[in-house]
mmCIF file of C-alpha atoms in Angstrom:
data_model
loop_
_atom_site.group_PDB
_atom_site.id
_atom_site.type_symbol
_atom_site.label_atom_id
_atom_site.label_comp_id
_atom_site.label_asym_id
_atom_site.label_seq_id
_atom_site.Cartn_x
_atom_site.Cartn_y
_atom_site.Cartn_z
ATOM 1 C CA UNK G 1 87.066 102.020 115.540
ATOM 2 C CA UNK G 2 85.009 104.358 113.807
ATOM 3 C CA UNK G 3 85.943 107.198 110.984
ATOM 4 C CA UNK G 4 84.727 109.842 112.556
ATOM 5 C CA UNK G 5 86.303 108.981 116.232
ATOM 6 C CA UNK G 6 89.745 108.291 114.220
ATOM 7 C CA UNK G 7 89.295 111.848 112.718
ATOM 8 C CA UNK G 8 88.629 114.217 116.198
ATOM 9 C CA UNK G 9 92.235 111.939 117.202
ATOM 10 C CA UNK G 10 92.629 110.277 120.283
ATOM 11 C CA UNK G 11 94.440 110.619 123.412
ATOM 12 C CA UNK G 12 97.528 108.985 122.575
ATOM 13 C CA UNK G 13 98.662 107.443 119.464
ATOM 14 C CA UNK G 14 97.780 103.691 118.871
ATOM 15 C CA UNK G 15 101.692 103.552 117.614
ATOM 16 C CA UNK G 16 103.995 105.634 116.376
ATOM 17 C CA UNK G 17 107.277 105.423 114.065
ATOM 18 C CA UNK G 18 110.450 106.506 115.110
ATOM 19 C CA UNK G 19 112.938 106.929 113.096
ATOM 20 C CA UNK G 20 115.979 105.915 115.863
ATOM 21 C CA UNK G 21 119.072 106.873 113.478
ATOM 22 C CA UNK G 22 119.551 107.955 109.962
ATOM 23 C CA UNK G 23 123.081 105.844 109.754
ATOM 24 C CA UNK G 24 122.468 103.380 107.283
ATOM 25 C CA UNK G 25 125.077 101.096 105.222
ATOM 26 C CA UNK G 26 122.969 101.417 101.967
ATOM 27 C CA UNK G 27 121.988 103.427 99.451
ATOM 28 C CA UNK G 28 118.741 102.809 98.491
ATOM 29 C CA UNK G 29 117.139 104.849 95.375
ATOM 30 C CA UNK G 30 113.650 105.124 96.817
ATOM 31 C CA UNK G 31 115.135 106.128 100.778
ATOM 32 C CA UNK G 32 112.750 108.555 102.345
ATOM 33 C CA UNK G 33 115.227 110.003 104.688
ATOM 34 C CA UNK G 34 117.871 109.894 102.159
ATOM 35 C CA UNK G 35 120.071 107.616 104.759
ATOM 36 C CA UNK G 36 123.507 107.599 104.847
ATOM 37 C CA UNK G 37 125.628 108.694 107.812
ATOM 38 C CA UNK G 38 123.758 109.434 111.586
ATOM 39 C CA UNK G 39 122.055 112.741 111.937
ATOM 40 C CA UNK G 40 123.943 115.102 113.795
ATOM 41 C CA UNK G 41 122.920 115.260 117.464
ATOM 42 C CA UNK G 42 120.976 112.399 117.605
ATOM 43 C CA UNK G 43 118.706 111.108 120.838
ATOM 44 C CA UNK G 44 121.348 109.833 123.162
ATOM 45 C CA UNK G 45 120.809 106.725 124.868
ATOM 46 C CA UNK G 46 119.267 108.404 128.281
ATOM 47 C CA UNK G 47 117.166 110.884 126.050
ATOM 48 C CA UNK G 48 115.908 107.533 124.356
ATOM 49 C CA UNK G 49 115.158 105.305 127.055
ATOM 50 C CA UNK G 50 113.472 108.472 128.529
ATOM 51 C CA UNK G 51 111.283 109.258 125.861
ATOM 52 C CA UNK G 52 109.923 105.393 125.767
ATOM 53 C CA UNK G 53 108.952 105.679 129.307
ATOM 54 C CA UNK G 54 106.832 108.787 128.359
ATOM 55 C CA UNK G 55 105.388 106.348 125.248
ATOM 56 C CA UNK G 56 104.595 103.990 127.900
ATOM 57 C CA UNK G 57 102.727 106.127 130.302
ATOM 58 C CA UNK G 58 100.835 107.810 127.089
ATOM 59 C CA UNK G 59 99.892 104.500 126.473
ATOM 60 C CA UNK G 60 100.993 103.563 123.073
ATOM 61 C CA UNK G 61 100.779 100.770 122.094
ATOM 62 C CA UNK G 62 103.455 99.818 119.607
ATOM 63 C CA UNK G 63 106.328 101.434 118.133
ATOM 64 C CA UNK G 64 107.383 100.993 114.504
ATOM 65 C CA UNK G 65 111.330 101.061 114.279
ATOM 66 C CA UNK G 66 112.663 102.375 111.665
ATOM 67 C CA UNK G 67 115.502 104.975 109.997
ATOM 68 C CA UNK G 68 118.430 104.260 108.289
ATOM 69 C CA UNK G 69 119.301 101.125 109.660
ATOM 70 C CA UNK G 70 117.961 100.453 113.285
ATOM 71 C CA UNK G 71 120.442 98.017 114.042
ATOM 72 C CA UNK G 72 123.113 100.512 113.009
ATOM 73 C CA UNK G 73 122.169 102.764 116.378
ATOM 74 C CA UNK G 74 124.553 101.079 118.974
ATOM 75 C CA UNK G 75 122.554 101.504 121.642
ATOM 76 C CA UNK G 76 119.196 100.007 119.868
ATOM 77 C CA UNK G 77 118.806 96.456 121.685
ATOM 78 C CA UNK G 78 118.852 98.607 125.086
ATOM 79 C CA UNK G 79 115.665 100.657 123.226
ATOM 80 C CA UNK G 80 113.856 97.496 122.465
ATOM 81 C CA UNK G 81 114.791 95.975 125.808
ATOM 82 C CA UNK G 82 112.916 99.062 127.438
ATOM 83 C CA UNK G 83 109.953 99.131 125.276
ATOM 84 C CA UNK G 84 109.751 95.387 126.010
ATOM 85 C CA UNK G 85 109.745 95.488 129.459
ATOM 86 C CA UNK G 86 107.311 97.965 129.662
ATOM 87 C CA UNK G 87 104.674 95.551 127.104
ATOM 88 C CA UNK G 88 105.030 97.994 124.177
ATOM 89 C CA UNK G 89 105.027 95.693 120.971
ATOM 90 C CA UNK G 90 108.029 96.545 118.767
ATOM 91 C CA UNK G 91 108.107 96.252 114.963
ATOM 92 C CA UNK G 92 111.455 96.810 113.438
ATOM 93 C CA UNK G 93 111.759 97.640 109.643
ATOM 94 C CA UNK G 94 115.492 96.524 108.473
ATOM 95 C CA UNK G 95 117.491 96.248 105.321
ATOM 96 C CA UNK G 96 118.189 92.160 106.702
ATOM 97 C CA UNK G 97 122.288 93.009 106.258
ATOM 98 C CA UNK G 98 122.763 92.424 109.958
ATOM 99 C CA UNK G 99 120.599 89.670 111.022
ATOM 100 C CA UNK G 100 122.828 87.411 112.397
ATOM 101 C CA UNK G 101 122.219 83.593 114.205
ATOM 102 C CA UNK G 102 123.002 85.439 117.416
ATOM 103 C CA UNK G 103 120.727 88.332 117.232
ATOM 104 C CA UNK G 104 117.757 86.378 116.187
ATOM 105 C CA UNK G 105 117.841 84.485 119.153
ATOM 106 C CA UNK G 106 118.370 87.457 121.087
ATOM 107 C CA UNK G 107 114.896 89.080 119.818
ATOM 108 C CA UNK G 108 113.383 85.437 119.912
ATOM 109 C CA UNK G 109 113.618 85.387 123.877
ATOM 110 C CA UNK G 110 110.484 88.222 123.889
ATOM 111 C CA UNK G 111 106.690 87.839 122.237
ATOM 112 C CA UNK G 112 106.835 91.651 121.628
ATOM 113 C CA UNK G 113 108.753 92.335 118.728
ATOM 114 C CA UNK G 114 108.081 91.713 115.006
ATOM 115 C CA UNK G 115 110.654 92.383 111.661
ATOM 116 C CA UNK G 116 110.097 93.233 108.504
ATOM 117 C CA UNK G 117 113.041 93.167 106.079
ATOM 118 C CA UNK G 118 113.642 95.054 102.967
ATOM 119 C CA UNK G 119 113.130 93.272 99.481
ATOM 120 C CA UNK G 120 112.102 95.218 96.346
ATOM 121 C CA UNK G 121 112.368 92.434 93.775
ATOM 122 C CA UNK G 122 111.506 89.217 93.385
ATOM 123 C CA UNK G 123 114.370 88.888 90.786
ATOM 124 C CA UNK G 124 117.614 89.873 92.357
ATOM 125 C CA UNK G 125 118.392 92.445 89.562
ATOM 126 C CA UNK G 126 115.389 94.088 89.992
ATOM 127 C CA UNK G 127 115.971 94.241 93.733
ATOM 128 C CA UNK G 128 120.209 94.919 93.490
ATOM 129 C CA UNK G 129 119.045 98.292 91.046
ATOM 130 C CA UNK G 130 116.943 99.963 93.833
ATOM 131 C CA UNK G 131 118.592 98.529 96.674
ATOM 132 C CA UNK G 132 122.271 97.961 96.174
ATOM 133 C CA UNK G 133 124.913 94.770 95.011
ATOM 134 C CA UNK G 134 124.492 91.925 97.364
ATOM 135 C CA UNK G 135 121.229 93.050 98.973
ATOM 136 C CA UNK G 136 118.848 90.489 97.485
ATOM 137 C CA UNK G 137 120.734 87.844 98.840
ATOM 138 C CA UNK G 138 121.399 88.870 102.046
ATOM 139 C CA UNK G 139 117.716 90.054 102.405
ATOM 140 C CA UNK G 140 116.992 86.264 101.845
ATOM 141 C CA UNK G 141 119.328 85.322 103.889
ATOM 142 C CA UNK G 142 117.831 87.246 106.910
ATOM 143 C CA UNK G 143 114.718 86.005 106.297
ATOM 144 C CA UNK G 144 115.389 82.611 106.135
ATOM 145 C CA UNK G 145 117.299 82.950 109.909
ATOM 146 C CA UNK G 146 114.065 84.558 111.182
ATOM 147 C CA UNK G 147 111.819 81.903 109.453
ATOM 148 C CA UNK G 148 113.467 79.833 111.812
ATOM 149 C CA UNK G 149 112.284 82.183 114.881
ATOM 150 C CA UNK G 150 109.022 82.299 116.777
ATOM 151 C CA UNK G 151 109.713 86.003 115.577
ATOM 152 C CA UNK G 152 106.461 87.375 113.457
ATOM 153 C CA UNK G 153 108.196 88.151 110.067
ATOM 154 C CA UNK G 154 107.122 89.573 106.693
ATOM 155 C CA UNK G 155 108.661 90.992 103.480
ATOM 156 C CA UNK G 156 108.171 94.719 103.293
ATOM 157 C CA UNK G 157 107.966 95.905 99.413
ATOM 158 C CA UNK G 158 108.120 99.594 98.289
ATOM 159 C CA UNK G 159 105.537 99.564 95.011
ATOM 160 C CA UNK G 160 107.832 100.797 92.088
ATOM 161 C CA UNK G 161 107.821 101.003 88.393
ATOM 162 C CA UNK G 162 110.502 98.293 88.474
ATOM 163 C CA UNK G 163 109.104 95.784 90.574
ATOM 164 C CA UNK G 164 105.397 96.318 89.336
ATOM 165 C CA UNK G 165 105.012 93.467 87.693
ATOM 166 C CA UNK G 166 106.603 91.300 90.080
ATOM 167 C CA UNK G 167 104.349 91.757 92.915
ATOM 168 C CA UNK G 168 102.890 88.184 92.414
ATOM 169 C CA UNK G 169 105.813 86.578 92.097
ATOM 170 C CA UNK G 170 106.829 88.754 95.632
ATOM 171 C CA UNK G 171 103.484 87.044 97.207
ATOM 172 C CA UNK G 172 104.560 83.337 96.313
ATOM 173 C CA UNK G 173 108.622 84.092 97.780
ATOM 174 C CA UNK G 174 106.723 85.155 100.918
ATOM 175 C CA UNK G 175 105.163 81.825 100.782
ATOM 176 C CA UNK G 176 108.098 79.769 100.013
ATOM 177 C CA UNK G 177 109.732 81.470 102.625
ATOM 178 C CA UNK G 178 106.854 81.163 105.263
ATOM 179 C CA UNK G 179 107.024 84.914 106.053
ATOM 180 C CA UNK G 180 103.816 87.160 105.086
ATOM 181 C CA UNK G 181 104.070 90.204 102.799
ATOM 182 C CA UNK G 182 103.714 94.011 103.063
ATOM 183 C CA UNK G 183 103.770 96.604 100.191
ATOM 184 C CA UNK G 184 104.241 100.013 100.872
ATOM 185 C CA UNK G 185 103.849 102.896 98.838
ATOM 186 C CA UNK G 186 106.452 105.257 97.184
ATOM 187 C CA UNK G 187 106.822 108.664 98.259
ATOM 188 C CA UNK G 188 108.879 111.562 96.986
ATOM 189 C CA UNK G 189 110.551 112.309 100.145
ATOM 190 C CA UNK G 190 114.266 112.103 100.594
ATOM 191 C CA UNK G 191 116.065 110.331 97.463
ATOM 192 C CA UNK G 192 112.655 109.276 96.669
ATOM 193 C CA UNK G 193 112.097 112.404 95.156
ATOM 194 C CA UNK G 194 115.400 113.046 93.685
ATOM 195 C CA UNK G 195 114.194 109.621 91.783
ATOM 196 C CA UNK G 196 110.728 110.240 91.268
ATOM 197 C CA UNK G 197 110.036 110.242 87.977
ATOM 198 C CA UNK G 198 112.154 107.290 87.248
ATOM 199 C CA UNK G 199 110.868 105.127 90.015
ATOM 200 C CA UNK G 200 107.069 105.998 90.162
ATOM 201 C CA UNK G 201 104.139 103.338 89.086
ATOM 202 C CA UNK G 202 102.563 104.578 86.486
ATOM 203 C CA UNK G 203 98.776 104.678 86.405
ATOM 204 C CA UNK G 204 97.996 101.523 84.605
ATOM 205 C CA UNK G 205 100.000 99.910 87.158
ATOM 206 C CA UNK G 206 99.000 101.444 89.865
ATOM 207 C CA UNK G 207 95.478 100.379 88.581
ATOM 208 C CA UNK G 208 96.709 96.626 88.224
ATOM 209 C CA UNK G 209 97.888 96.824 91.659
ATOM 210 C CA UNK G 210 94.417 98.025 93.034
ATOM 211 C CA UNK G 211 93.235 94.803 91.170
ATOM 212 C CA UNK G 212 95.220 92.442 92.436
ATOM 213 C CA UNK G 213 94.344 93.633 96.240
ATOM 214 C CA UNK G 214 91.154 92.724 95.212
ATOM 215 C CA UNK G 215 91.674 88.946 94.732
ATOM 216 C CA UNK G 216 94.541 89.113 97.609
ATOM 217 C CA UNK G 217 93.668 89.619 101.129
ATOM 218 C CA UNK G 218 96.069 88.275 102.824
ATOM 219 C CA UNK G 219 98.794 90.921 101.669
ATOM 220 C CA UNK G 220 98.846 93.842 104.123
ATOM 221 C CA UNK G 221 99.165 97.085 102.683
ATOM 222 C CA UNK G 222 101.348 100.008 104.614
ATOM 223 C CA UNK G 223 101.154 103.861 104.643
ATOM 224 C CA UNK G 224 98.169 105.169 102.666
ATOM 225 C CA UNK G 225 97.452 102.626 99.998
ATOM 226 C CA UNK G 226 93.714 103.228 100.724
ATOM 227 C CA UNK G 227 93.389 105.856 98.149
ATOM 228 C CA UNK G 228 93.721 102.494 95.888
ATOM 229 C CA UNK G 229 91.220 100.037 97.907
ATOM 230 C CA UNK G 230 88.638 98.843 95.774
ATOM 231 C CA UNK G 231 85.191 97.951 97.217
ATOM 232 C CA UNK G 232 86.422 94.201 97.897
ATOM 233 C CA UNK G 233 88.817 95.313 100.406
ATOM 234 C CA UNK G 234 86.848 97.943 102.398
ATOM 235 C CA UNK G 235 86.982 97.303 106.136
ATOM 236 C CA UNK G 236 90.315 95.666 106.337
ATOM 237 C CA UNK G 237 92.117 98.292 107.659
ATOM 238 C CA UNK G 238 91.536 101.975 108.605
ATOM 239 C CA UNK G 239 90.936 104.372 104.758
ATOM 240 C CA UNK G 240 91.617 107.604 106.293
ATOM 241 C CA UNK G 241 94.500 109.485 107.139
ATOM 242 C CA UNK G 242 95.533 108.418 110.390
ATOM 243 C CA UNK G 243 98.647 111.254 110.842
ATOM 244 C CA UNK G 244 98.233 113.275 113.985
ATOM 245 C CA UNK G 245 94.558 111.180 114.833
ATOM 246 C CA UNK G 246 96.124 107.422 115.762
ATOM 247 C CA UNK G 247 99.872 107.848 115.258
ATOM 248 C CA UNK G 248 102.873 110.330 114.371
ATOM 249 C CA UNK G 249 106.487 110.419 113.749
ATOM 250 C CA UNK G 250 109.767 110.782 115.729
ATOM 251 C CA UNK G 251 112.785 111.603 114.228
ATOM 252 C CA UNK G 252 115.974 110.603 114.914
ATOM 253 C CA UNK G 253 117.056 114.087 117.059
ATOM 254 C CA UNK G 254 113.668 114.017 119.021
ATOM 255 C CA UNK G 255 111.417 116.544 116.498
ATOM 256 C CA UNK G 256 108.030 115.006 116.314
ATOM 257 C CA UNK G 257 106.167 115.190 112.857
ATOM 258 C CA UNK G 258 102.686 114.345 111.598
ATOM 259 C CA UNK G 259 104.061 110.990 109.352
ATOM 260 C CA UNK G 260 107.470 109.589 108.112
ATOM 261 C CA UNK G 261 106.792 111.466 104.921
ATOM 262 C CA UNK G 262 105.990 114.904 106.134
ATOM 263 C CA UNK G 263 109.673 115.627 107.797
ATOM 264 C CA UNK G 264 110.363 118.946 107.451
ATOM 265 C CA UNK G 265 110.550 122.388 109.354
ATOM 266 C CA UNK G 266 106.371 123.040 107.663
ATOM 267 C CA UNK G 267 105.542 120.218 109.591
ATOM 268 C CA UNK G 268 107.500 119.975 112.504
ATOM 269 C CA UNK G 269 105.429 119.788 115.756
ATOM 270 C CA UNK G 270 107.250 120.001 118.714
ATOM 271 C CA UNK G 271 110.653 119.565 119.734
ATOM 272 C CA UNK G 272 110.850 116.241 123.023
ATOM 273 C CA UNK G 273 114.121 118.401 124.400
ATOM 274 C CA UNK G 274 112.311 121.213 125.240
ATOM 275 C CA UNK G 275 108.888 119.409 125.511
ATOM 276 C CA UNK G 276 106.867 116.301 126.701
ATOM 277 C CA UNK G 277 105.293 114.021 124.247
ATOM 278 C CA UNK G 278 102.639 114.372 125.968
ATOM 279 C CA UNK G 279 102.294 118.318 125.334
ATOM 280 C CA UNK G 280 103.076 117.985 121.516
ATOM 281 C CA UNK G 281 100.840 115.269 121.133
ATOM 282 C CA UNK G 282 97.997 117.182 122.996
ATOM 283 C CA UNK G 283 98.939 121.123 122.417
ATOM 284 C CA UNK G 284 100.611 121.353 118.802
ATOM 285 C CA UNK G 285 98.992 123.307 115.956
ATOM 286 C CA UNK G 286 100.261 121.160 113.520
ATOM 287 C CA UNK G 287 98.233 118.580 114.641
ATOM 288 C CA UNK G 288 95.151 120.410 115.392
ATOM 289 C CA UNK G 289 95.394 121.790 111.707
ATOM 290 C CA UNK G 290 95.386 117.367 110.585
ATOM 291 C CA UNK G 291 93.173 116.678 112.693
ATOM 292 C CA UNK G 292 90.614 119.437 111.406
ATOM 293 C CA UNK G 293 92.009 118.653 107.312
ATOM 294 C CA UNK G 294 89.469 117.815 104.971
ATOM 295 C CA UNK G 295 90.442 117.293 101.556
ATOM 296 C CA UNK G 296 86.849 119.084 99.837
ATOM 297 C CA UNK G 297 87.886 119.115 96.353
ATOM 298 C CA UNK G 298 87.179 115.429 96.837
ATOM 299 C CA UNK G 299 83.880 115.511 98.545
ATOM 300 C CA UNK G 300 82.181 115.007 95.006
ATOM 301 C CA UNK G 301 84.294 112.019 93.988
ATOM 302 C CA UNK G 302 82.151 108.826 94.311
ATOM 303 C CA UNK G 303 85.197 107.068 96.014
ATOM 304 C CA UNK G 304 85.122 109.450 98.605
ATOM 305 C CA UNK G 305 83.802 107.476 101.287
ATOM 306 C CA UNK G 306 86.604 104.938 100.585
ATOM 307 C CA UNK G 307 89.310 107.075 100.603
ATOM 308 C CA UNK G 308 88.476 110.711 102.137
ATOM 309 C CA UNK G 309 91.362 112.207 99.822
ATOM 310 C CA UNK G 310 94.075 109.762 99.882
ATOM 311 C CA UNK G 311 97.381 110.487 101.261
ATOM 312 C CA UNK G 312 98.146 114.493 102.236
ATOM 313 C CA UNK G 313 101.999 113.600 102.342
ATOM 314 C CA UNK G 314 101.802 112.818 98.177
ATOM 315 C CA UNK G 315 99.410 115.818 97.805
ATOM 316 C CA UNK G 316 102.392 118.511 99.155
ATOM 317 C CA UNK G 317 105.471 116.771 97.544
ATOM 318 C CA UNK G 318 103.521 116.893 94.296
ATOM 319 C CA UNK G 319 101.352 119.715 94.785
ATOM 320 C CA UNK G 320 102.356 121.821 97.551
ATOM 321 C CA UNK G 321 99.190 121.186 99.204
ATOM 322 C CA UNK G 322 97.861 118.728 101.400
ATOM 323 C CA UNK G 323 94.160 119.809 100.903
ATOM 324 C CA UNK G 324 94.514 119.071 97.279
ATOM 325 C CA UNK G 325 93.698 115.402 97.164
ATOM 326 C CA UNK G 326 95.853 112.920 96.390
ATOM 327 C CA UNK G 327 97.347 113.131 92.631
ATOM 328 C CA UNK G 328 97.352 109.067 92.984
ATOM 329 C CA UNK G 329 94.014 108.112 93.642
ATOM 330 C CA UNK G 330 92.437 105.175 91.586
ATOM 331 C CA UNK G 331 89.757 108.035 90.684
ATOM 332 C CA UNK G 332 92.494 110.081 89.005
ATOM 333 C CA UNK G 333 94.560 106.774 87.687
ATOM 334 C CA UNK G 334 91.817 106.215 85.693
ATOM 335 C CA UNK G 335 91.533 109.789 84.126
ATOM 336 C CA UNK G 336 95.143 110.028 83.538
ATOM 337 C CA UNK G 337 94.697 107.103 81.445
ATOM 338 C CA UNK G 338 91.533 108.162 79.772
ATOM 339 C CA UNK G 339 93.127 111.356 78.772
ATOM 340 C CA UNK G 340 96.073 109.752 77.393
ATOM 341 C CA UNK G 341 93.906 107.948 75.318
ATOM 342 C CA UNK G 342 92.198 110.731 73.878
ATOM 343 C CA UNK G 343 95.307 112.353 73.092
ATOM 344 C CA UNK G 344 96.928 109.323 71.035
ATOM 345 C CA UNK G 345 93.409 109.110 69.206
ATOM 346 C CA UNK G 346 93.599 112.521 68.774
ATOM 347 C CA UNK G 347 97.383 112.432 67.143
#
């Protein structure tokens, strides 16, 4: 699929996340939706099951669970059990805390539904102080049920200051576990940005990170970690905004949002209660205005090509504009570092 067809957006999303509940029974520092207890008027069940019919006759092809918890929404299994009868894959992205023997084989009886749990450490301390007491162990415990599964299963890592320099040691528990791994980026969205500035990479390791994709293929990358991609990974995923062009967000009371990260009344794009999916996806200004965004400040950057202006989402929580270029790049990583140099020569 080409750039420039991903970028006049297509006629349905490829997938979509939606966020089914914001109930969660953790904490966690680095929580984009700053989960705790359910949203207030959230989908009910017939809204729900409604609204994945619509997904299914827009034709998209997988939805990406997430929240809060997903398995904290009573009525979840019912969701999956709809999107599964109608052939939409399912992904599900869970803290692990209640994976049990019996729901494992529940999701095992269908070839349309993968997991990815939770695990921000490869040391449990490192883990336990983003994530919570107990939650490194019963992360591994989760996994180590689904390992057992025909169930497509991977370790989902957020990339933090803390767990930096444990990412390789993350990449040989996936393979001692048998399950593949997935880092995502950090945000500041939700307690993510009430813990910004204590949880952020800093640019050297964001840089070390971008090197270590090099010489590591096999670990899948989520969100926008293009605007890090050196010239070794190029063409193993999409290195362009895809928000509003091949996929969107639901939240959990049926307002429908550019990406996960961009949750708020500026972005909000249509309301399913009062409208289709179909008529938000095709009719909302919000995302006409992403799907006309280009990020020109960065046209002159020589990365440009390989990452068109990084992530938007980052560029308004940190700059209050999402046509200001990503503050993150690997362009500006090394600058920021340069700089500081010059300044500690200079002192």
């Amino acid at each position: 699929m080409s750039n420039k067809f991903v970028e006049q957006g297509l006629r349905s999303p490829v997938n979509l996340t939606w966020e089914v509940t914001l109930a969660c029974n953790l904490r966690c520092r680095h929580c984009l939706s700053s989960s705790a207890e359910p949203a207030a008027n959230e989908l009910n069940t017939a809204e729900a099951l409604a609204l994945v019919e619509q997904l299914h006759q827009e034709g998209v092809f997988q939805i990406n669970f997430g929240g809060g918890e997903p398995f904290m929404r009573p009525d979840f299994l019912q969701i999956l059990d709809a999107c599964h009868a109608r052939g939409i894959m399912t992904c599900i992205s869970t803290n692990g805390t209640l994976i049990t023997p019996e729901l494992v084989e529940q999701l095992s009886r269908t070839r349309l539904v993968a997991i990815q749990v939770s695990l921000d450490g490869a040391e449990k301390s490192t883990c336990e102080a983003i994530r919570g007491k107990g939650t490194f162990e019963d992360a591994i415990k989760a996994l180590e049920l689904l390992t057992l599964s025909p169930i497509p299963t991977s370790i989902n890592t957020v990339l933090t200051k803390e767990n930096a320099d444990e990412i390789q040691a993350m990449q040989q528990l996936a393979e001692q576990l048998g399950v593949t791994l997935r880092i995502s980026r950090f945000r500041p969205s939700g307690r993510g940005a009430d813990n910004w500035e204590e949880l952020r990479p800093s640019p050297s390791q964001l840089l070390a990170f971008s090197a270590w994709l090099a010489e590591n293929n096999n670990v899948r990358t989520g969100d926008s970690f293009f605007s890090l991609t050196s010239q070794e990974r190029q063409g193993l995923g999409l290195n362009l905004c895809g928000a509003a062009k091949l996929t969107c967000c639901v939240s959990p009371t049926g307002m429908v949002y550019p990406c996960a990260f961009l949750q708020s009344d500026r972005f909000e794009a249509g309301d399913l209660r009062q409208n289709s999916f179909k008529e938000i996806w095709d009719n909302s200004e919000i995302f006409e205005s992403f799907r006309g965004l280009r990020i020109h400040s960065c046209e002159d950057c020589q990365r440009f090509d390989q990452c068109h202006g990084g992530c938007p989402a980052v560029a308004y929580h940190l700059k209050d504009d999402i046509q200001g270029g990503d503050p993150e790049c690997l362009e500006r990583c090394v600058t920021s570092i340069a700089d500081d140099r010059k300044k500690s020569n200079a002192a």
